[in-house]
PDB file of C-alpha atoms and ligand atoms in Angstrom:
ATOM      1  CA  MET A  25      44.772 -97.846 -12.501  1.00 82.00           C
ATOM      2  CA  THR A  26      47.800 -97.942 -15.081  1.00 94.00           C
ATOM      3  CA  LEU A  27      48.915-101.405 -15.711  1.00 97.00           C
ATOM      4  CA  SER A  28      52.445-102.289 -17.446  1.00 96.00           C
ATOM      5  CA  ILE A  29      54.445-105.021 -18.398  1.00 96.00           C
ATOM      6  CA  ASN A  30      58.198-105.275 -19.138  1.00 96.00           C
ATOM      7  CA  CYS A  31      59.295-106.938 -22.362  1.00 96.00           C
ATOM      8  CA  LYS A  32      62.170-108.478 -20.467  1.00 96.00           C
ATOM      9  CA  ASP A  33      59.733-110.314 -18.108  1.00 94.00           C
ATOM     10  CA  VAL A  34      58.274-111.906 -21.221  1.00 94.00           C
ATOM     11  CA  GLY A  35      61.042-113.675 -22.995  1.00 84.00           C
ATOM     12  CA  ASN A  36      63.498-110.728 -24.432  1.00 89.00           C
ATOM     13  CA  PRO A  37      66.040-110.197 -21.765  1.00 92.00           C
ATOM     14  CA  LEU A  38      67.822-107.643 -23.838  1.00 94.00           C
ATOM     15  CA  CYS A  39      64.793-105.573 -24.186  1.00 97.00           C
ATOM     16  CA  ASN A  40      64.055-102.746 -21.531  1.00 93.00           C
ATOM     17  CA  HIS A  41      60.703-101.589 -23.149  1.00 97.00           C
ATOM     18  CA  THR A  42      57.633-101.147 -20.783  1.00 97.00           C
ATOM     19  CA  ILE A  43      54.391-100.927 -22.042  1.00 97.00           C
ATOM     20  CA  TYR A  44      51.689 -99.135 -20.245  1.00 97.00           C
ATOM     21  CA  GLY A  45      47.977 -99.373 -20.341  1.00 97.00           C
ATOM     22  CA  GLU A  46      44.636 -98.905 -18.637  1.00 96.00           C
ATOM     23  CA  THR A  47      43.293-102.430 -19.022  1.00 96.00           C
ATOM     24  CA  GLU A  48      44.640-105.996 -19.802  1.00 95.00           C
ATOM     25  CA  ASP A  49      43.317-105.877 -23.375  1.00 96.00           C
ATOM     26  CA  GLU A  50      45.103-102.479 -24.164  1.00 97.00           C
ATOM     27  CA  ILE A  51      48.454-104.087 -22.917  1.00 97.00           C
ATOM     28  CA  MET A  52      48.181-107.097 -24.839  1.00 97.00           C
ATOM     29  CA  LYS A  53      47.151-105.063 -28.099  1.00 97.00           C
ATOM     30  CA  LYS A  54      50.242-102.801 -27.472  1.00 98.00           C
ATOM     31  CA  ILE A  55      52.750-105.524 -26.835  1.00 97.00           C
ATOM     32  CA  LYS A  56      51.672-107.276 -29.768  1.00 97.00           C
ATOM     33  CA  GLU A  57      52.597-103.908 -31.913  1.00 98.00           C
ATOM     34  CA  HIS A  58      55.547-103.716 -29.982  1.00 98.00           C
ATOM     35  CA  ALA A  59      56.889-107.460 -30.943  1.00 97.00           C
ATOM     36  CA  ILE A  60      55.955-107.078 -34.530  1.00 97.00           C
ATOM     37  CA  LYS A  61      57.771-103.722 -34.735  1.00 97.00           C
ATOM     38  CA  GLU A  62      60.835-104.478 -32.621  1.00 96.00           C
ATOM     39  CA  HIS A  63      61.089-108.360 -32.454  1.00 96.00           C
ATOM     40  CA  ASP A  64      60.269-109.418 -35.904  1.00 96.00           C
ATOM     41  CA  TYR A  65      57.030-111.038 -35.171  1.00 97.00           C
ATOM     42  CA  THR A  66      54.738-111.285 -37.517  1.00 98.00           C
ATOM     43  CA  GLU A  67      50.721-111.571 -37.002  1.00 97.00           C
ATOM     44  CA  GLN A  68      50.867-115.156 -37.755  1.00 98.00           C
ATOM     45  CA  SER A  69      53.983-115.897 -35.471  1.00 98.00           C
ATOM     46  CA  TRP A  70      52.465-113.566 -32.593  1.00 97.00           C
ATOM     47  CA  ASN A  71      49.280-115.622 -32.848  1.00 97.00           C
ATOM     48  CA  ALA A  72      51.258-118.854 -32.642  1.00 98.00           C
ATOM     49  CA  GLU A  73      53.132-117.374 -29.414  1.00 96.00           C
ATOM     50  CA  MET A  74      49.863-116.242 -28.023  1.00 97.00           C
ATOM     51  CA  SER A  75      48.348-119.526 -28.316  1.00 97.00           C
ATOM     52  CA  GLU A  76      50.986-121.269 -26.326  1.00 96.00           C
ATOM     53  CA  ASN A  77      52.374-118.611 -23.934  1.00 95.00           C
ATOM     54  CA  ILE A  78      49.295-116.180 -23.424  1.00 96.00           C
ATOM     55  CA  GLU A  79      49.023-116.913 -19.653  1.00 95.00           C
ATOM     56  CA  ASN A  80      52.904-116.111 -19.249  1.00 94.00           C
ATOM     57  CA  PHE A  81      52.150-112.858 -20.677  1.00 95.00           C
ATOM     58  CA  LYS A  82      49.078-112.192 -18.462  1.00 94.00           C
ATOM     59  CA  SER A  83      50.782-113.237 -15.248  1.00 95.00           C
ATOM     60  CA  ALA A  84      53.933-110.550 -16.315  1.00 95.00           C
ATOM     61  CA  ILE A  85      51.216-107.660 -15.923  1.00 96.00           C
ATOM     62  CA  ARG A  86      51.904-105.397 -13.054  1.00 95.00           C
ATOM     63  CA  ASP A  87      49.573-102.750 -11.580  1.00 94.00           C
ATOM     64  CA  SER A  88      51.079 -99.368 -10.662  1.00 86.00           C
ATOM     65  CA  TYR A  89      52.371-100.621  -7.261  1.00 84.00           C
ATOM     66  CA  GLY A  90      54.510-103.120  -9.052  1.00 81.00           C
ATOM     67  CA  LYS A  91      52.186-106.097  -7.900  1.00 82.00           C
ATOM     68  CA  ASN A  92      51.113-108.930 -10.321  1.00 80.00           C
ATOM     69  CA  VAL A  93      47.518-108.564 -11.113  1.00 74.00           C
TER      70      VAL A  93
HETATM   71 ZN1   ZN B 117      60.840-105.531 -26.515  1.00 75.36          ZN
END
């Protein structure tokens, strides 16, 4: 099962980037890399974001049918 998350669903309306992964952990790891590379996050500000909003991110992950997982 391939899972995906759209950057625009988790706070950046101007970014059309979609991240794919096989597991929730893989998705969260890849979106962190994307956020640091493309959205000026640092390790520290990402961790702060996660401590406040991780549930928003997890609830935006979809399965290959486009449904929330
Ligand atoms: Zn993005």
